[in-house]
Backbone as a ProteinNet text record, in pm:
[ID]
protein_1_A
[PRIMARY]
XXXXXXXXXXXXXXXXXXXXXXXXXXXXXXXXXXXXXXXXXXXXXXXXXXXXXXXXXXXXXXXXXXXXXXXXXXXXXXXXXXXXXXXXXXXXXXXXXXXXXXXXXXXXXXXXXXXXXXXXXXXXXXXXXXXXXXXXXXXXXXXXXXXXXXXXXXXXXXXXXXXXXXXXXXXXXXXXXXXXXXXXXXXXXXXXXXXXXXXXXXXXXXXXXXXXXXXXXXXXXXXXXXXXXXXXXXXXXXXXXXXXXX
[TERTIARY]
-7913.3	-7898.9	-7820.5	-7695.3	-7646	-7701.6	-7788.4	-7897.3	-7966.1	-8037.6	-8153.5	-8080	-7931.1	-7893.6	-7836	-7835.1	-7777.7	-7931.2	-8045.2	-8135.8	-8153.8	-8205.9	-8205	-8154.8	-8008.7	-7876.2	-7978.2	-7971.4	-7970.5	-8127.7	-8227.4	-8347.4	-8333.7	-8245.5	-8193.7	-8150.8	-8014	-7975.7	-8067.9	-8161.1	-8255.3	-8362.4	-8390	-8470.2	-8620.4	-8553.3	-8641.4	-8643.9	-8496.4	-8468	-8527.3	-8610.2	-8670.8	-8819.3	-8825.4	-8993.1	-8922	-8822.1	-8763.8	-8836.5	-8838.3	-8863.1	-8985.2	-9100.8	-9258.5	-9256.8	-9204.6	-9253.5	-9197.8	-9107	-9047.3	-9168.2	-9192	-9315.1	-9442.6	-9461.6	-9630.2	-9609.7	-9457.9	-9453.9	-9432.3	-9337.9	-9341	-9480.9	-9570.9	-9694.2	-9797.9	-9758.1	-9868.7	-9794.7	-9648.6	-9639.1	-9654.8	-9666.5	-9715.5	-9820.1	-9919.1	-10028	-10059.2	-9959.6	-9998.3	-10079.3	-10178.4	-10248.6	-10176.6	-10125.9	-10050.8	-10129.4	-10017.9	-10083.4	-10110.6	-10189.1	-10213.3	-10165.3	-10085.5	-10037.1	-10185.9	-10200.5	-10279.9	-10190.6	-10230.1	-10171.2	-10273.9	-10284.9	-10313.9	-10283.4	-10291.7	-10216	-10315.7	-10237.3	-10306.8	-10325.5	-10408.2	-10354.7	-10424.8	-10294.2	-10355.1	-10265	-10266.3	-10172.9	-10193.6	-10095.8	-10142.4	-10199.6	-10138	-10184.3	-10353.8	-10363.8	-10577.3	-10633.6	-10543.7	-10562.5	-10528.4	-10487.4	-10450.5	-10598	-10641.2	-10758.4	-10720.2	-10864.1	-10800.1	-10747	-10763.9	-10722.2	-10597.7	-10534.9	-10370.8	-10313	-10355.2	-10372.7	-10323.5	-10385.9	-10360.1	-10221.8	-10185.2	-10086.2	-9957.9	-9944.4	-9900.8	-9860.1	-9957.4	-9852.3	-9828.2	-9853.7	-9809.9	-9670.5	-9625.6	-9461.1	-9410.7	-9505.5	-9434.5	-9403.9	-9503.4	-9455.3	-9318.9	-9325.4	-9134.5	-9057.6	-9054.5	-8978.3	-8940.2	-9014.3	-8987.3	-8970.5	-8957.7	-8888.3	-8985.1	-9100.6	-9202.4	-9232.9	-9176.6	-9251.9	-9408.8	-9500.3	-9666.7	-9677.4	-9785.2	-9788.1	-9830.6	-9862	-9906.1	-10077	-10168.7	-10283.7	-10188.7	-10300.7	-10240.1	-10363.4	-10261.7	-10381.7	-10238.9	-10357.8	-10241.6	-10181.4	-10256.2	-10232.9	-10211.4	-10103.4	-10121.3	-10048.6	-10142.7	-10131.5	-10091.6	-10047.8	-10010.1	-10138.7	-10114.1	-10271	-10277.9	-10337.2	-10269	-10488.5	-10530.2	-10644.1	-10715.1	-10794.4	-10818	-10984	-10959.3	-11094.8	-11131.4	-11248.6	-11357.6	-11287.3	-11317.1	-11206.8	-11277.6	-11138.9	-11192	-11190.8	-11290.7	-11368.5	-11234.2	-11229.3	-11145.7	-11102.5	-10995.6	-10944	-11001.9	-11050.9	-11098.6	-10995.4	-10921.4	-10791.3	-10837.3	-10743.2	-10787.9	-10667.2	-10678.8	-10620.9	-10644	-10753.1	-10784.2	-10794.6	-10700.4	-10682	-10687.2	-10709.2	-10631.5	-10625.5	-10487	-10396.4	-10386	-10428.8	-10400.7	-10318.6	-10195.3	-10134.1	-10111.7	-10105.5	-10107.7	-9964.4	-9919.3	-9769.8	-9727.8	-9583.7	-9523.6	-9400.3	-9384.5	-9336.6	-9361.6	-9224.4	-9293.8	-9360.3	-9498.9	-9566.3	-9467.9	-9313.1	-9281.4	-9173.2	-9112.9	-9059.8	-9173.6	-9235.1	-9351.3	-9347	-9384.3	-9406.5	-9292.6	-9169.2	-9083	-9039.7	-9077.8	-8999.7	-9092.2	-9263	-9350.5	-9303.7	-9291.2	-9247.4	-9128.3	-9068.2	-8939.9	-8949	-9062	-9099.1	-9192.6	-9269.8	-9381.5	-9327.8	-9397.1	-9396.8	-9453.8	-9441.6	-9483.7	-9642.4	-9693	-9874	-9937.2	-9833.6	-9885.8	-9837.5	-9735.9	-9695	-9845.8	-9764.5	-9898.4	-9815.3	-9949.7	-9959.4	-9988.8	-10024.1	-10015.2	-10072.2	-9977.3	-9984.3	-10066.6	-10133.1	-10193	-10173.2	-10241	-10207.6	-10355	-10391.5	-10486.2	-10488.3	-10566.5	-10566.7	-10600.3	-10697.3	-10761.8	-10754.6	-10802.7	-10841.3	-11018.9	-10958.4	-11046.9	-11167.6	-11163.3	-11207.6	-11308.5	-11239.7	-11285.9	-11373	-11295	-11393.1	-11550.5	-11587.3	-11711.5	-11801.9	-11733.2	-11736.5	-11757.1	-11698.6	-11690.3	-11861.4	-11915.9	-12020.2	-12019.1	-11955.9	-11981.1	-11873.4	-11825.6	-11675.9	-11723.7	-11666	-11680.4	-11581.8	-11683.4	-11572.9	-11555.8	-11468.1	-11442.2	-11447.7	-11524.6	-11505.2	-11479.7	-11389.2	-11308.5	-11415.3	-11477.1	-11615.2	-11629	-11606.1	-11737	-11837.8	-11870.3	-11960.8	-12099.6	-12234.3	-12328.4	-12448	-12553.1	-12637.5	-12700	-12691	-12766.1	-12857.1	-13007.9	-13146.8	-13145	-13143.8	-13183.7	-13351.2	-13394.3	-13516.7	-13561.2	-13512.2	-13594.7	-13576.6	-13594.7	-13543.2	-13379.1	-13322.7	-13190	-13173.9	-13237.5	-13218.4	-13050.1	-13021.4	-12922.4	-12903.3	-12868	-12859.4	-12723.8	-12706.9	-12542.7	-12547.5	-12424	-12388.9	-12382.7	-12446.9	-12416.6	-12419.3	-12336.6	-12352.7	-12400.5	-12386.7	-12368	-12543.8	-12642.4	-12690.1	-12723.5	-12831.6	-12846.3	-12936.6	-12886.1	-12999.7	-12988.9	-13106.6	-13183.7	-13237.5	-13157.7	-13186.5	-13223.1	-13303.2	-13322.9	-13233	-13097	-13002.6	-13005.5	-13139	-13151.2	-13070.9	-13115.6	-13108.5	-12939.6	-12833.1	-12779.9	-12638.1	-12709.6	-12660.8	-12678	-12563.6	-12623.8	-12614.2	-12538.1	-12535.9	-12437.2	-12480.7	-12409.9	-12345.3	-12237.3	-12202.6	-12044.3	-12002.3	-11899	-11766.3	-11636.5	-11517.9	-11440.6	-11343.1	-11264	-11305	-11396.9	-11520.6	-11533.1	-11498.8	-11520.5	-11660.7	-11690.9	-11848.2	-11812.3	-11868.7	-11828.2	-11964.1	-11955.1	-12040.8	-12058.5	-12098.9	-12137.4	-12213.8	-12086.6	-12231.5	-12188.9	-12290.6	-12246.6	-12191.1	-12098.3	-11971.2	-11979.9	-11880.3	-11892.7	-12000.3	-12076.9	-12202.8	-12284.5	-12340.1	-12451.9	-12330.5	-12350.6	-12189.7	-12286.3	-12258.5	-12271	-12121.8	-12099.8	-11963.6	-11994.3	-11884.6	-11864.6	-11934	-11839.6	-11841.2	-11969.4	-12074.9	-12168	-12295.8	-12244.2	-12341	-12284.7	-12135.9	-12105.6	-12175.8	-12285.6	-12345.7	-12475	-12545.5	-12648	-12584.4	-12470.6	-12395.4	-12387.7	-12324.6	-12253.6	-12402.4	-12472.2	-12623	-12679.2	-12654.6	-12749.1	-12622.7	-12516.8	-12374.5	-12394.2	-12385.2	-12375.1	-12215.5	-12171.7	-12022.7	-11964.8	-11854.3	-11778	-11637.7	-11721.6	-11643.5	-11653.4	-11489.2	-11440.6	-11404.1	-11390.6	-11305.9	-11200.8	-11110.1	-11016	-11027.5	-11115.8	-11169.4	-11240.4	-11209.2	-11303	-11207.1	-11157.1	-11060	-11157.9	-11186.3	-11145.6	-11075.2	-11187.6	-11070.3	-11119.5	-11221.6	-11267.3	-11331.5	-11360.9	-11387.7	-11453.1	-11535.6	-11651.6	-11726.9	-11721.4	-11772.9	-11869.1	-11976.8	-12094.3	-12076.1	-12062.5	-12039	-12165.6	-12230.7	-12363.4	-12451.3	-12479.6	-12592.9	-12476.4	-12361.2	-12267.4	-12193.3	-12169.8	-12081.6	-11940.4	-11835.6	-11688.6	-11618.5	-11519.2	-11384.6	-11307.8	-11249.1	-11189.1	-11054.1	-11019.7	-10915.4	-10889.5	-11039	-11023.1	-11089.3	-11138.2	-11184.8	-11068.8	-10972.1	-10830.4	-10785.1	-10791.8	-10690.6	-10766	-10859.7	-10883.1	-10875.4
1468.8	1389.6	1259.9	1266.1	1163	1045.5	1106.1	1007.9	925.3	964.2	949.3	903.8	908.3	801.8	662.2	662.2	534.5	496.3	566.5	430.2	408.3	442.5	401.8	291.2	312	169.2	62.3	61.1	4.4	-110.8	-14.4	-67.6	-151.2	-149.1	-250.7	-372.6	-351.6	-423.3	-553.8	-473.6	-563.2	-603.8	-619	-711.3	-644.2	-461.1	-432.2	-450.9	-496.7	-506.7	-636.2	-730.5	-798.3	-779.6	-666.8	-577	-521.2	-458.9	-428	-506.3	-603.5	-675.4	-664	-673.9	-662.2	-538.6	-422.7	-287.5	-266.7	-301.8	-286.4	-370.1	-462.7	-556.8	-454.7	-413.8	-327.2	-213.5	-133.3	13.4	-46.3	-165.3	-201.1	-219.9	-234.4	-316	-196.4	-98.1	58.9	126	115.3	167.9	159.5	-15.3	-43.3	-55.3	-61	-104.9	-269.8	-365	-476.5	-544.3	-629.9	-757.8	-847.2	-902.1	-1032.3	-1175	-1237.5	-1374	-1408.6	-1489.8	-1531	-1711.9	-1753.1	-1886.6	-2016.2	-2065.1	-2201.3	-2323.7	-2358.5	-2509.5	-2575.6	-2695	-2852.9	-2907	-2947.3	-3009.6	-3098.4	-3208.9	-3319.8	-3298.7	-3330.4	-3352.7	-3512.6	-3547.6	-3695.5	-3727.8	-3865.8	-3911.9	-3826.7	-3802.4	-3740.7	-3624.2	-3536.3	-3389.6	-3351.6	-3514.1	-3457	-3443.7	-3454.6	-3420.9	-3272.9	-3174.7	-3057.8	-2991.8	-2871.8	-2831.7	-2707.2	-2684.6	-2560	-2448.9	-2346.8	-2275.2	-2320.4	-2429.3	-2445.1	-2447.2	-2464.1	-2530.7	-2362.5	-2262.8	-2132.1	-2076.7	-2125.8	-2048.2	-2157.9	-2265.4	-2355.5	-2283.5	-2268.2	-2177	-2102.3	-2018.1	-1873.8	-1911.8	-2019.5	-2060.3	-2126.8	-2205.1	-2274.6	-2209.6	-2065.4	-1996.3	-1924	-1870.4	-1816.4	-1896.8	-2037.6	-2134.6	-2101.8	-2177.9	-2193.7	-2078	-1933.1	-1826.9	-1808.5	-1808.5	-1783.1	-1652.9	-1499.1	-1416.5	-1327	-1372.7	-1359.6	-1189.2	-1128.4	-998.9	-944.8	-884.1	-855.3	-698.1	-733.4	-616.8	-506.2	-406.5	-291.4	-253.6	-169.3	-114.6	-118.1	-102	-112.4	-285.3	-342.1	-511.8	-541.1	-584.1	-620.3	-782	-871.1	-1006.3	-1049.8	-1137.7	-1226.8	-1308.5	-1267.7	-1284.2	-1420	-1494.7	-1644.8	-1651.8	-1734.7	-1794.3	-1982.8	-2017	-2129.8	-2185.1	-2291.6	-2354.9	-2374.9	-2432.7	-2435.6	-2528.5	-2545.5	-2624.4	-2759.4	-2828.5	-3009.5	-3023.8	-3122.2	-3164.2	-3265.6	-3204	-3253.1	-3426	-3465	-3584.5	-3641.1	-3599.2	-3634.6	-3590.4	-3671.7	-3686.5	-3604.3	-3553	-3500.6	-3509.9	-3540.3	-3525.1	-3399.8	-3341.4	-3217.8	-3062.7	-3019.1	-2880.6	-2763.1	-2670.8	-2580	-2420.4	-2406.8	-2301.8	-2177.7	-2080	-1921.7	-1848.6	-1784.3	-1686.2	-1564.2	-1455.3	-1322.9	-1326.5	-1362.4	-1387.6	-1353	-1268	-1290.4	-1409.4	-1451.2	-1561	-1669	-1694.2	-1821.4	-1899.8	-2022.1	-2088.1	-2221.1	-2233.4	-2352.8	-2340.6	-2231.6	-2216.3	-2220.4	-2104	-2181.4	-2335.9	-2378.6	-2556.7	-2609.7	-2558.9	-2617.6	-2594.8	-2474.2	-2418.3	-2489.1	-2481.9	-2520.4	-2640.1	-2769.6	-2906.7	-2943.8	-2837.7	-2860.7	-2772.8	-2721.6	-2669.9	-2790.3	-2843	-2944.6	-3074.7	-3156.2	-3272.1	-3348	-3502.4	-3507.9	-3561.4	-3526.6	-3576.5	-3424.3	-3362.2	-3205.6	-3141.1	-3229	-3243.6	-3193.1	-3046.4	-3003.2	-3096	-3158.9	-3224	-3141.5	-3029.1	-2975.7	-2804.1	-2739.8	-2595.5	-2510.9	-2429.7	-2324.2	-2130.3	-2113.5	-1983.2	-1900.7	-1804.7	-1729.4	-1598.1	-1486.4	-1383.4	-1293	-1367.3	-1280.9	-1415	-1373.8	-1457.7	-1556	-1646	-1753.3	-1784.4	-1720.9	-1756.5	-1883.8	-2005.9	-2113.5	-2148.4	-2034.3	-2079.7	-2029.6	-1947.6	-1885.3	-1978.8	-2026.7	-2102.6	-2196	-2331.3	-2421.9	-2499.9	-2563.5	-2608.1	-2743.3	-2845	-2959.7	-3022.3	-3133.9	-3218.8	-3405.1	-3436.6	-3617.5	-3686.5	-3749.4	-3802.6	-3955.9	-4034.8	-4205.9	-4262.7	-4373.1	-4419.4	-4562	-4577.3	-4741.1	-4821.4	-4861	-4992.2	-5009.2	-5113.7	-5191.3	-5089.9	-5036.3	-4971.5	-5094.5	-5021.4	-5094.3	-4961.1	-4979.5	-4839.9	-4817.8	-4705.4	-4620.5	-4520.7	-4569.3	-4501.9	-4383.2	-4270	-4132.7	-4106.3	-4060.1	-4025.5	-3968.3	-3848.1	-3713.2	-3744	-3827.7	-3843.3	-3947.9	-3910.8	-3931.6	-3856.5	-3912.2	-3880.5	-3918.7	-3813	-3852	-3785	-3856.1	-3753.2	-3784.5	-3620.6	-3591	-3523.3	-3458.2	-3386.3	-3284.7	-3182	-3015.6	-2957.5	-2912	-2826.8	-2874.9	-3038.7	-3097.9	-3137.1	-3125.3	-3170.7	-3278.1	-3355.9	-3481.4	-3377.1	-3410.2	-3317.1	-3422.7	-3437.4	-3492.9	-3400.7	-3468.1	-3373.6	-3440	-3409.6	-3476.2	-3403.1	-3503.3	-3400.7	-3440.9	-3479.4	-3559.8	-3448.9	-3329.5	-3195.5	-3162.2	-3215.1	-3185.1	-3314.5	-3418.4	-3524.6	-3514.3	-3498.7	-3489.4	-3639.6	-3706.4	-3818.8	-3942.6	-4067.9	-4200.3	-4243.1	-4272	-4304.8	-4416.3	-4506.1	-4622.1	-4542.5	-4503	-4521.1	-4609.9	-4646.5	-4750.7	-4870.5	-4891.7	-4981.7	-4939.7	-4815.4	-4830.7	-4699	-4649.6	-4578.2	-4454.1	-4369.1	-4222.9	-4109.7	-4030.1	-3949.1	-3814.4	-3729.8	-3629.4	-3519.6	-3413.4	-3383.3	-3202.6	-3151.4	-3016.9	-2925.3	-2817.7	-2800.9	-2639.8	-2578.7	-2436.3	-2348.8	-2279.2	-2190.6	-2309.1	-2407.8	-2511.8	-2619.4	-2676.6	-2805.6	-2867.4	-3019.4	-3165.7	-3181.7	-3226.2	-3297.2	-3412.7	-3477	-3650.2	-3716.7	-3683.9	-3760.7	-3778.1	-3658.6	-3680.1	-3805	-3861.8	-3929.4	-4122.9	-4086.7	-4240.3	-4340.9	-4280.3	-4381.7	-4470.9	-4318.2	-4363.3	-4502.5	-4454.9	-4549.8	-4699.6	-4658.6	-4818.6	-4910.7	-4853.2	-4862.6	-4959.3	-4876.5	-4919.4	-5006.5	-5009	-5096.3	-5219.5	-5244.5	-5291.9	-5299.1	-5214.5	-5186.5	-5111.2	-5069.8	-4994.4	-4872.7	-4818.1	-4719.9	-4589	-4561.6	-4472.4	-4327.3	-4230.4	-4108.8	-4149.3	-4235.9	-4224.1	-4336.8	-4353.9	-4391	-4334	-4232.4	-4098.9	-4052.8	-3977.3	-3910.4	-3818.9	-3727.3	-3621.3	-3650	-3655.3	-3665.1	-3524.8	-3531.7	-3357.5	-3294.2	-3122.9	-3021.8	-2973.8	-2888	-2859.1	-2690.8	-2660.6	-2523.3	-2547	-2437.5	-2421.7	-2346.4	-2372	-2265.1	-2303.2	-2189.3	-2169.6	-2293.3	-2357.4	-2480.3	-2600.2	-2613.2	-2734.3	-2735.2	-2929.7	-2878.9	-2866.3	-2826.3	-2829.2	-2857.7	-3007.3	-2996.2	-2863.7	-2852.5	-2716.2	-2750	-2832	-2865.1	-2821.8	-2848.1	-2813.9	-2669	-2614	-2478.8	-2395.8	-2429.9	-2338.7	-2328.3	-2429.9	-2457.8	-2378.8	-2297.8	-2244.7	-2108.3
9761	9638.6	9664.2	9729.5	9769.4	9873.7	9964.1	10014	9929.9	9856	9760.4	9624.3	9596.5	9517.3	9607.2	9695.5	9813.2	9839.5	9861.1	9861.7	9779.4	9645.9	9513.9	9511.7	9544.8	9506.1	9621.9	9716.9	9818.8	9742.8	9720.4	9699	9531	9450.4	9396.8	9445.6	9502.3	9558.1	9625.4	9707.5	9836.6	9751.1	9597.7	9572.5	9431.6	9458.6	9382.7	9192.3	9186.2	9064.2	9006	9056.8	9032.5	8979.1	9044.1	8970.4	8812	8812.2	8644.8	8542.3	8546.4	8406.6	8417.3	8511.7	8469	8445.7	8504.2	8471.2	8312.9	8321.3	8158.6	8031.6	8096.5	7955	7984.3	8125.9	8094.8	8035.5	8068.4	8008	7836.2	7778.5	7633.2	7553.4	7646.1	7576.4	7607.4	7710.5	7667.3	7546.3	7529.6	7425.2	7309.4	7237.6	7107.4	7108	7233.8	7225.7	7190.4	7184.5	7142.1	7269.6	7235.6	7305.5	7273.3	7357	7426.8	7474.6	7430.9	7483.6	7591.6	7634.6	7754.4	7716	7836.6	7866.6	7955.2	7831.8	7967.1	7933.3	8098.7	8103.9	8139.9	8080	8142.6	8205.8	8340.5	8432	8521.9	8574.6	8635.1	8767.8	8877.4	8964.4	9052.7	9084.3	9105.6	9210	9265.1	9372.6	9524.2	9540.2	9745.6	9704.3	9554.9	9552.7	9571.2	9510.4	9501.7	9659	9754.4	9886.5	9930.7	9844.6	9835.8	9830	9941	9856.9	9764	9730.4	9661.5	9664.1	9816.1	9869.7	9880.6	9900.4	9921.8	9784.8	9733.5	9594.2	9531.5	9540.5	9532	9558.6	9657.1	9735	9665.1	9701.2	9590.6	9441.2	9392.7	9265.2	9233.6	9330.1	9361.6	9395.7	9452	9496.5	9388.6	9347.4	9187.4	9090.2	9058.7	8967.5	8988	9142.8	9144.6	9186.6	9197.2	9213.7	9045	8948.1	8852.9	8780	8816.1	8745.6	8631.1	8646.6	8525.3	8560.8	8494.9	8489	8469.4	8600.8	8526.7	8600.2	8469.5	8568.1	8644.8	8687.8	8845.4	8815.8	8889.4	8908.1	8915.1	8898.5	8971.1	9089.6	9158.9	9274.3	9404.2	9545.5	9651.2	9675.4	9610.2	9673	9563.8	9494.2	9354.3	9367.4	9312.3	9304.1	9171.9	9168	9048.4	8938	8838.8	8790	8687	8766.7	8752.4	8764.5	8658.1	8682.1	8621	8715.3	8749.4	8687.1	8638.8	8647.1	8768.5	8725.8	8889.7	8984.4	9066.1	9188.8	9153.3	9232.9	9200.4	9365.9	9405.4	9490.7	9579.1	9687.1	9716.3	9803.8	9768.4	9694	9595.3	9511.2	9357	9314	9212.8	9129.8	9003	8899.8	8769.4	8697.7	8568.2	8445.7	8346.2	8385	8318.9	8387.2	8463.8	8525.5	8450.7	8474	8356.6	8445.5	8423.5	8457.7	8340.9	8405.6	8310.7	8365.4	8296.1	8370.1	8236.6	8288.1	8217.5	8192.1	8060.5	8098.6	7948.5	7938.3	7824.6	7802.9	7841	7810.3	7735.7	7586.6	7516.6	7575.9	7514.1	7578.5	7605.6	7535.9	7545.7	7649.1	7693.1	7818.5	7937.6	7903.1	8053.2	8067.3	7942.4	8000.8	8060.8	7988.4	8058.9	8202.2	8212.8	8379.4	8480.2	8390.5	8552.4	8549.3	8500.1	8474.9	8558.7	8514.1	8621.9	8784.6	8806.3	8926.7	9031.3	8972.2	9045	9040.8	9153.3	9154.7	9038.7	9004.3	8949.8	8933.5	9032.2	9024.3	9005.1	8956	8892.4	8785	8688	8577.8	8448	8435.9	8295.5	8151.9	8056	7980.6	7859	7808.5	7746.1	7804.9	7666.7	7704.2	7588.6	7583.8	7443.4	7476.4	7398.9	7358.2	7378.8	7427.3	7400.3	7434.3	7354.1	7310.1	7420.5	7526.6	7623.7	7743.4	7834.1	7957.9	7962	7901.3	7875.9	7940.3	8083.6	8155.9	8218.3	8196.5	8190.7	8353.4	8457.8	8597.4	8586.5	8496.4	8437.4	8339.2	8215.3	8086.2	8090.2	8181.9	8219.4	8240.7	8198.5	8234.2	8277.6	8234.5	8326.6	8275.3	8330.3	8317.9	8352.2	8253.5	8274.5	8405.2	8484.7	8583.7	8517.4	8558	8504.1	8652.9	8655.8	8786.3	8797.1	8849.5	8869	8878.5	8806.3	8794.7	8641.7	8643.1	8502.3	8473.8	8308.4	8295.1	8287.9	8386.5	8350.4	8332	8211.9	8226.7	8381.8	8400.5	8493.7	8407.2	8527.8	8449	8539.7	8487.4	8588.5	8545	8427	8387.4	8444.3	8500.9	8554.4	8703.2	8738.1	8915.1	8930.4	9018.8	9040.7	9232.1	9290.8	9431.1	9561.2	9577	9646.7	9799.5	9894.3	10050	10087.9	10120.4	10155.5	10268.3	10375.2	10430.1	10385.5	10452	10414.3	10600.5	10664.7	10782	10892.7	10886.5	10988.2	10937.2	10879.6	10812	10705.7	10682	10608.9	10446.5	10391.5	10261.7	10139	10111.3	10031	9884	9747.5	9676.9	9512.3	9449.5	9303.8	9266	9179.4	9087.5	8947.5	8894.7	8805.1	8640.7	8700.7	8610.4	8575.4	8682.1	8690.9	8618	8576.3	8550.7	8352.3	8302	8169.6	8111.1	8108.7	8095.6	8187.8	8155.4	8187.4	8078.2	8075.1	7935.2	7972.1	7882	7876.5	7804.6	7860.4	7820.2	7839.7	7795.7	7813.6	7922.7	7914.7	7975.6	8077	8146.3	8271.1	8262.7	8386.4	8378.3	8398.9	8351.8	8307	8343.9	8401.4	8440.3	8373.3	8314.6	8276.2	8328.4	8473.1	8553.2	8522.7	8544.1	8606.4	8676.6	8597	8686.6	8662.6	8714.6	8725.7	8823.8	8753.5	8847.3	8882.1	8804.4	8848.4	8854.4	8997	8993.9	9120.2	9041.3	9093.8	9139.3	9276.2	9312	9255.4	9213.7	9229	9281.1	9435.9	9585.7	9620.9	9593.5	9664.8	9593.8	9482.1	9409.9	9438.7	9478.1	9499.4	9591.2	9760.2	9785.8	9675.6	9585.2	9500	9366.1	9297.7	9249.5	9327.1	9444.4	9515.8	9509.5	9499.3	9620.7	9429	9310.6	9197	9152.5	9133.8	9090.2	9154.4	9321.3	9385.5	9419.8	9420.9	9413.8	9515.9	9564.9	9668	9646.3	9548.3	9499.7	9625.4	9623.2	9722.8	9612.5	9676.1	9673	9543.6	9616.1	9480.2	9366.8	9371.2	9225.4	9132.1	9175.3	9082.8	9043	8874.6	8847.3	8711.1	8711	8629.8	8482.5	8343.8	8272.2	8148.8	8177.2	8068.4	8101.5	8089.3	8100.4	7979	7998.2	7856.9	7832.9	7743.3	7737	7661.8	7694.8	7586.4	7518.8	7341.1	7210.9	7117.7	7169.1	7074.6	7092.8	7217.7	7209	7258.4	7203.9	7170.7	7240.6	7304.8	7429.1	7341.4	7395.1	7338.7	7450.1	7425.1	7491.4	7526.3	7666.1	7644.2	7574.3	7522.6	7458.3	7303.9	7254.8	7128.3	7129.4	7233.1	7243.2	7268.9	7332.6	7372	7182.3	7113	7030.9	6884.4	6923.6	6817.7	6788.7
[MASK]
++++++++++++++++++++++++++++++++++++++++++++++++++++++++++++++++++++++++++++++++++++++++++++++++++++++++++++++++++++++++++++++++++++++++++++++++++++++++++++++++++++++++++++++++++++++++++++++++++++++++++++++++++++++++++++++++++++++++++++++++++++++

């Protein structure tokens, strides 16, 4: 008995008392049975970070979240991970203003904002935070996102053909993505793309020689930034912005 109360102590001590508080919210929440919120963030990523891919990008806030002392909860099973989920990945060094971060978390949504804020740099500063009932799952949901690209808007004609050749595997491939282009469209004068993202996904990158080529222009990598994300509700696209917020 005296063994077996000295590791006990010991296995406090060395770090297990840090598991206490999740086991305490999953055993509180089998016992009332309540459904809990789920935390999303908005967050940018722009500056050197859009050179982050996404796989680092992973592991990254897996350190930001216990940097910043945000309690998220953990699977069960033998490997139990932190259950933290992601929109579809951004193409890497393509900048974004529109990220969005899920974590299984009880924690007010306005302490989360504050702790990750004070955890990240700032070209990863989340811009707003919401609330939801279940796991949104926006890397599923997600259907296509507007890129803005540093040029003068001038129309671009797709009309069923829109041909572009890229690298794939040390490979040249040649592909009509006309299907995949929902629209051309003018924000803040500059030219705005509307492509397909999630399960069916247009990169950016791979459409900027066809652009430079119809612009007559020399748009690079980081002149592409990310500024919305879109779900399909019943036919209609929706901001995920005003889709979180309902």
């Amino acid at each position: 008995q005296k063994i077996f109360a000295q590791t006990a102590r010991t296995r406090i001590r060395s770090g297990d008392n840090q598991k206490l508080p999740r086991r305490l919210q999953r055993l509180r929440r089998e016992q009332t049975g309540k459904v809990h919120d789920m935390i999303v963030l908005k967050y940018q990523k722009t500056g050197s970070v859009c050179f982050i891919s996404h796989i680092d990008l992973l592991r990254h806030m897996d350190r930001i979240i216990r940097r910043g002392k945000i309690v998220v909860n953990y699977s069960q099973g033998f490997n139990p991970h932190p259950l933290m989920y992601f929109s579809p990945p951004l193409s890497l060094g393509v900048s974004s203003r529109a990220e969005y971060l899920t974590l299984d978390c009880d924690m007010q949504k306005e302490e989360v904002f504050e702790k990750f804020n004070g955890a990240v740099p700032d070209d990863l500063k989340a811009s707003k935070v919401f609330t939801a009932e279940k796991n949104p799952n926006l890397q599923a949901k997600v259907v296509c996102a507007d890129f803005a690209f540093n040029t003068p808007y001038k129309p671009i004609d797709v009309d069923g053909k829109f041909e572009i050749s890229y690298q794939k595997k040390g490979e040249t491939v040649t592909e009509n993505v006309a299907d995949k282009i929902y629209s051309f469209f003018e924000k803040d004068g500059k030219l705005v793309a509307r492509l397909a993202s999630g399960s069916v996904n247009l990169r950016p990158d791979r459409i900027l020689d066809k652009l430079n080529s119809a612009l007559g222009a020399d748009l690079k990598l980081c002149d592409i930034e990310k500024i919305a994300q879109y779900v399909d509700v019943d036919g209609k696209l929706v901001d995920v912005d005003e889709y979180l917020q309902k």
